[in-house]
């Protein structure tokens, strides 16, 4: 909370100033260290397209993937709480209160879970259309911050056994394979950083 008042990661401090929010952090790093290769297009129209993707990623799939993430990882813990204990937990973080009100200690409703799946599928469909038309990356030939910011979403979905969402999307499948083959991907997802490594019970739950 001292670094990020929203109480989430990632976040970092540079020259004494906290920098928060993934997309903001990526653009900040490029502006402070503008070395080649550039991760933002020089062309204003392409840069606008990249920022439109960043807005979409923040507002749609990043929000949607929280539903299966919390349902699969934390539901058993919440079910073990009494109603009073859950309410106390829920109300302890005003910024997340609405989310935990929707989840409740018995889990998200079927309608809300299904809606999150529809939003993730809509994301895949939009990416498939763009990559087929303009690929190999979201902004054509240039690998950009848009690709970087959506990649963790696919890694999370894969950990949640949701990779079937894009199994019939060949351009997205190829895109994710190229993402995973980049040396920076291995650096980012270092041993111990994945959700299934922090919460190994998720693997057992998904197998049952």
Short mmCIF file of C-alpha atoms in Angstrom, two decimals:
data_model
loop_
_atom_site.label_atom_id
_atom_site.label_comp_id
_atom_site.label_asym_id
_atom_site.label_seq_id
_atom_site.Cartn_x
_atom_site.Cartn_y
_atom_site.Cartn_z
CA UNK A 1 0.00 0.00 0.00
CA UNK A 2 2.95 2.32 0.58
CA UNK A 3 3.95 1.99 -3.08
CA UNK A 4 0.54 1.37 -4.63
CA UNK A 5 -2.54 2.69 -2.81
CA UNK A 6 -4.63 0.27 -4.87
CA UNK A 7 -2.93 -2.59 -3.05
CA UNK A 8 -1.98 -4.58 -6.14
CA UNK A 9 1.13 -5.48 -8.10
CA UNK A 10 3.09 -4.84 -10.23
CA UNK A 11 4.51 -1.54 -9.05
CA UNK A 12 7.97 -0.06 -8.69
CA UNK A 13 9.74 3.04 -7.43
CA UNK A 14 12.05 5.03 -9.71
CA UNK A 15 14.00 8.00 -8.39
CA UNK A 16 11.72 8.03 -5.36
CA UNK A 17 8.50 8.12 -7.38
CA UNK A 18 6.07 5.16 -7.29
CA UNK A 19 5.01 4.02 -10.75
CA UNK A 20 1.87 1.87 -10.82
CA UNK A 21 -0.44 0.08 -13.30
CA UNK A 22 1.05 -2.32 -15.83
CA UNK A 23 0.35 -0.37 -19.00
CA UNK A 24 1.52 2.89 -17.45
CA UNK A 25 4.69 1.20 -16.24
CA UNK A 26 5.50 -0.15 -19.71
CA UNK A 27 5.13 3.24 -21.36
CA UNK A 28 7.09 4.91 -18.57
CA UNK A 29 10.01 2.50 -18.95
CA UNK A 30 10.22 3.16 -22.67
CA UNK A 31 10.12 6.92 -22.20
CA UNK A 32 12.86 6.84 -19.56
CA UNK A 33 15.04 4.35 -21.45
CA UNK A 34 14.26 4.98 -25.14
CA UNK A 35 16.65 2.37 -26.49
CA UNK A 36 16.11 0.26 -29.59
CA UNK A 37 14.12 -1.72 -30.34
CA UNK A 38 11.23 0.62 -29.73
CA UNK A 39 8.10 -0.89 -28.24
CA UNK A 40 5.77 1.92 -29.33
CA UNK A 41 5.17 2.81 -32.98
CA UNK A 42 6.59 6.07 -34.28
CA UNK A 43 3.56 6.52 -36.53
CA UNK A 44 0.86 8.43 -34.59
CA UNK A 45 -1.98 6.33 -36.04
CA UNK A 46 -0.32 3.08 -35.09
CA UNK A 47 0.54 4.47 -31.67
CA UNK A 48 -3.12 5.39 -31.23
CA UNK A 49 -4.10 1.84 -32.23
CA UNK A 50 -1.68 0.47 -29.64
CA UNK A 51 -3.16 2.68 -26.93
CA UNK A 52 -6.67 1.62 -27.92
CA UNK A 53 -5.58 -1.98 -27.36
CA UNK A 54 -4.11 -1.05 -23.99
CA UNK A 55 -7.38 0.56 -22.92
CA UNK A 56 -9.35 -2.48 -24.09
CA UNK A 57 -7.00 -4.90 -22.31
CA UNK A 58 -7.34 -2.98 -19.04
CA UNK A 59 -11.12 -2.61 -19.24
CA UNK A 60 -12.28 -5.97 -20.63
CA UNK A 61 -10.09 -9.10 -20.40
CA UNK A 62 -8.03 -8.02 -17.41
CA UNK A 63 -11.25 -7.52 -15.46
CA UNK A 64 -12.90 -10.67 -16.82
CA UNK A 65 -10.05 -13.04 -15.96
CA UNK A 66 -10.33 -12.08 -12.29
CA UNK A 67 -13.57 -14.04 -12.05
CA UNK A 68 -12.16 -17.51 -12.88
CA UNK A 69 -8.91 -16.64 -11.10
CA UNK A 70 -10.57 -15.91 -7.76
CA UNK A 71 -13.20 -18.61 -8.22
CA UNK A 72 -10.58 -21.31 -8.74
CA UNK A 73 -7.95 -20.10 -6.28
CA UNK A 74 -9.80 -18.62 -3.32
CA UNK A 75 -13.31 -20.07 -3.29
CA UNK A 76 -12.53 -22.95 -0.93
CA UNK A 77 -10.93 -20.50 1.51
CA UNK A 78 -13.94 -18.22 1.37
CA UNK A 79 -16.37 -21.10 1.80
CA UNK A 80 -14.55 -22.04 5.01
CA UNK A 81 -15.35 -18.61 6.45
CA UNK A 82 -18.53 -17.83 8.30
CA UNK A 83 -20.76 -15.21 6.72
CA UNK A 84 -19.61 -12.71 9.36
CA UNK A 85 -15.93 -13.45 8.71
CA UNK A 86 -16.39 -12.98 4.98
CA UNK A 87 -18.21 -9.67 5.45
CA UNK A 88 -15.35 -8.44 7.65
CA UNK A 89 -12.82 -9.51 5.01
CA UNK A 90 -14.91 -8.00 2.21
CA UNK A 91 -15.26 -4.66 3.95
CA UNK A 92 -11.57 -4.42 4.89
CA UNK A 93 -10.65 -3.22 1.39
CA UNK A 94 -12.97 -0.52 0.10
CA UNK A 95 -11.42 -0.62 -3.37
CA UNK A 96 -12.23 -4.32 -3.78
CA UNK A 97 -15.50 -4.37 -1.83
CA UNK A 98 -17.74 -4.36 -4.90
CA UNK A 99 -15.81 -7.27 -6.44
CA UNK A 100 -16.07 -9.37 -3.29
CA UNK A 101 -19.74 -8.47 -2.89
CA UNK A 102 -20.36 -9.95 -6.33
CA UNK A 103 -18.30 -13.02 -5.53
CA UNK A 104 -19.74 -13.62 -2.07
CA UNK A 105 -18.28 -16.40 0.06
CA UNK A 106 -20.12 -19.01 -2.04
CA UNK A 107 -18.64 -17.92 -5.37
CA UNK A 108 -19.74 -15.97 -8.41
CA UNK A 109 -23.13 -16.65 -9.92
CA UNK A 110 -23.29 -18.86 -13.01
CA UNK A 111 -24.35 -15.83 -15.05
CA UNK A 112 -21.37 -13.75 -13.94
CA UNK A 113 -18.93 -16.59 -14.55
CA UNK A 114 -20.40 -17.19 -18.00
CA UNK A 115 -20.21 -13.48 -18.79
CA UNK A 116 -16.52 -13.45 -17.93
CA UNK A 117 -15.98 -16.36 -20.31
CA UNK A 118 -17.84 -14.49 -23.05
CA UNK A 119 -15.63 -11.44 -22.53
CA UNK A 120 -12.47 -13.54 -22.74
CA UNK A 121 -13.76 -15.19 -25.90
CA UNK A 122 -14.62 -11.79 -27.36
CA UNK A 123 -11.03 -10.73 -26.67
CA UNK A 124 -9.70 -13.76 -28.53
CA UNK A 125 -12.05 -13.05 -31.45
CA UNK A 126 -10.91 -9.43 -31.70
CA UNK A 127 -7.27 -10.47 -31.58
CA UNK A 128 -7.82 -13.22 -34.15
CA UNK A 129 -9.38 -10.74 -36.56
CA UNK A 130 -6.58 -8.20 -36.08
CA UNK A 131 -3.74 -10.72 -36.26
CA UNK A 132 -5.19 -12.36 -39.38
CA UNK A 133 -5.55 -9.00 -41.10
CA UNK A 134 -2.46 -7.17 -39.86
CA UNK A 135 -0.18 -9.64 -38.00
CA UNK A 136 2.12 -11.10 -36.94
CA UNK A 137 1.66 -8.75 -33.93
CA UNK A 138 -1.29 -6.68 -32.78
CA UNK A 139 0.15 -3.57 -34.43
CA UNK A 140 1.35 -5.23 -37.61
CA UNK A 141 5.04 -5.99 -38.04
CA UNK A 142 6.14 -4.32 -34.82
CA UNK A 143 6.12 -6.08 -31.46
CA UNK A 144 4.70 -3.48 -29.08
CA UNK A 145 3.55 -2.80 -25.55
CA UNK A 146 0.10 -4.06 -26.59
CA UNK A 147 1.51 -7.57 -27.11
CA UNK A 148 3.41 -7.35 -23.83
CA UNK A 149 0.38 -6.30 -21.81
CA UNK A 150 -1.99 -8.96 -23.12
CA UNK A 151 0.52 -11.84 -22.89
CA UNK A 152 0.06 -12.39 -19.11
CA UNK A 153 -3.67 -12.77 -19.70
CA UNK A 154 -3.05 -15.80 -21.90
CA UNK A 155 -0.55 -17.27 -19.48
CA UNK A 156 -3.15 -16.93 -16.72
CA UNK A 157 -5.88 -18.51 -18.85
CA UNK A 158 -3.57 -21.40 -19.67
CA UNK A 159 -2.90 -21.95 -15.96
CA UNK A 160 -6.65 -21.95 -15.35
CA UNK A 161 -7.14 -24.66 -18.00
CA UNK A 162 -8.91 -22.16 -20.26
CA UNK A 163 -6.65 -22.50 -23.31
CA UNK A 164 -9.58 -24.08 -25.13
CA UNK A 165 -10.91 -20.55 -25.58
CA UNK A 166 -8.38 -20.00 -28.38
CA UNK A 167 -7.89 -23.51 -29.72
CA UNK A 168 -9.92 -22.64 -32.84
CA UNK A 169 -8.10 -19.31 -33.33
CA UNK A 170 -4.95 -20.18 -35.32
CA UNK A 171 -3.58 -16.64 -35.56
CA UNK A 172 -3.87 -16.20 -31.78
CA UNK A 173 -2.35 -19.63 -31.19
CA UNK A 174 0.64 -18.73 -33.38
CA UNK A 175 0.94 -15.33 -31.71
CA UNK A 176 1.07 -16.88 -28.24
CA UNK A 177 3.66 -19.43 -29.38
CA UNK A 178 5.87 -16.58 -30.62
CA UNK A 179 5.34 -14.72 -27.35
CA UNK A 180 6.38 -17.73 -25.28
CA UNK A 181 9.47 -18.26 -27.44
CA UNK A 182 10.85 -14.81 -26.67
CA UNK A 183 13.70 -14.78 -24.11
CA UNK A 184 11.98 -11.94 -22.25
CA UNK A 185 8.96 -14.18 -21.59
CA UNK A 186 11.10 -16.66 -19.69
CA UNK A 187 12.65 -13.79 -17.75
CA UNK A 188 9.24 -12.38 -16.84
CA UNK A 189 7.79 -15.73 -15.75
CA UNK A 190 10.72 -16.82 -13.63
CA UNK A 191 10.48 -19.95 -11.43
CA UNK A 192 8.05 -19.37 -8.59
CA UNK A 193 6.19 -16.49 -10.22
CA UNK A 194 3.28 -18.35 -11.76
CA UNK A 195 -0.11 -18.58 -10.08
CA UNK A 196 0.06 -22.38 -9.97
CA UNK A 197 3.40 -22.17 -8.15
CA UNK A 198 2.17 -19.68 -5.57
CA UNK A 199 -1.12 -21.56 -5.12
CA UNK A 200 -0.39 -25.19 -6.08
CA UNK A 201 -3.85 -26.24 -4.89
CA UNK A 202 -5.27 -24.67 -8.04
CA UNK A 203 -3.80 -27.51 -10.13
CA UNK A 204 -5.45 -30.12 -7.93
CA UNK A 205 -8.75 -28.27 -8.09
CA UNK A 206 -8.71 -28.05 -11.86
CA UNK A 207 -7.90 -31.74 -12.19
CA UNK A 208 -10.86 -32.78 -10.02
#
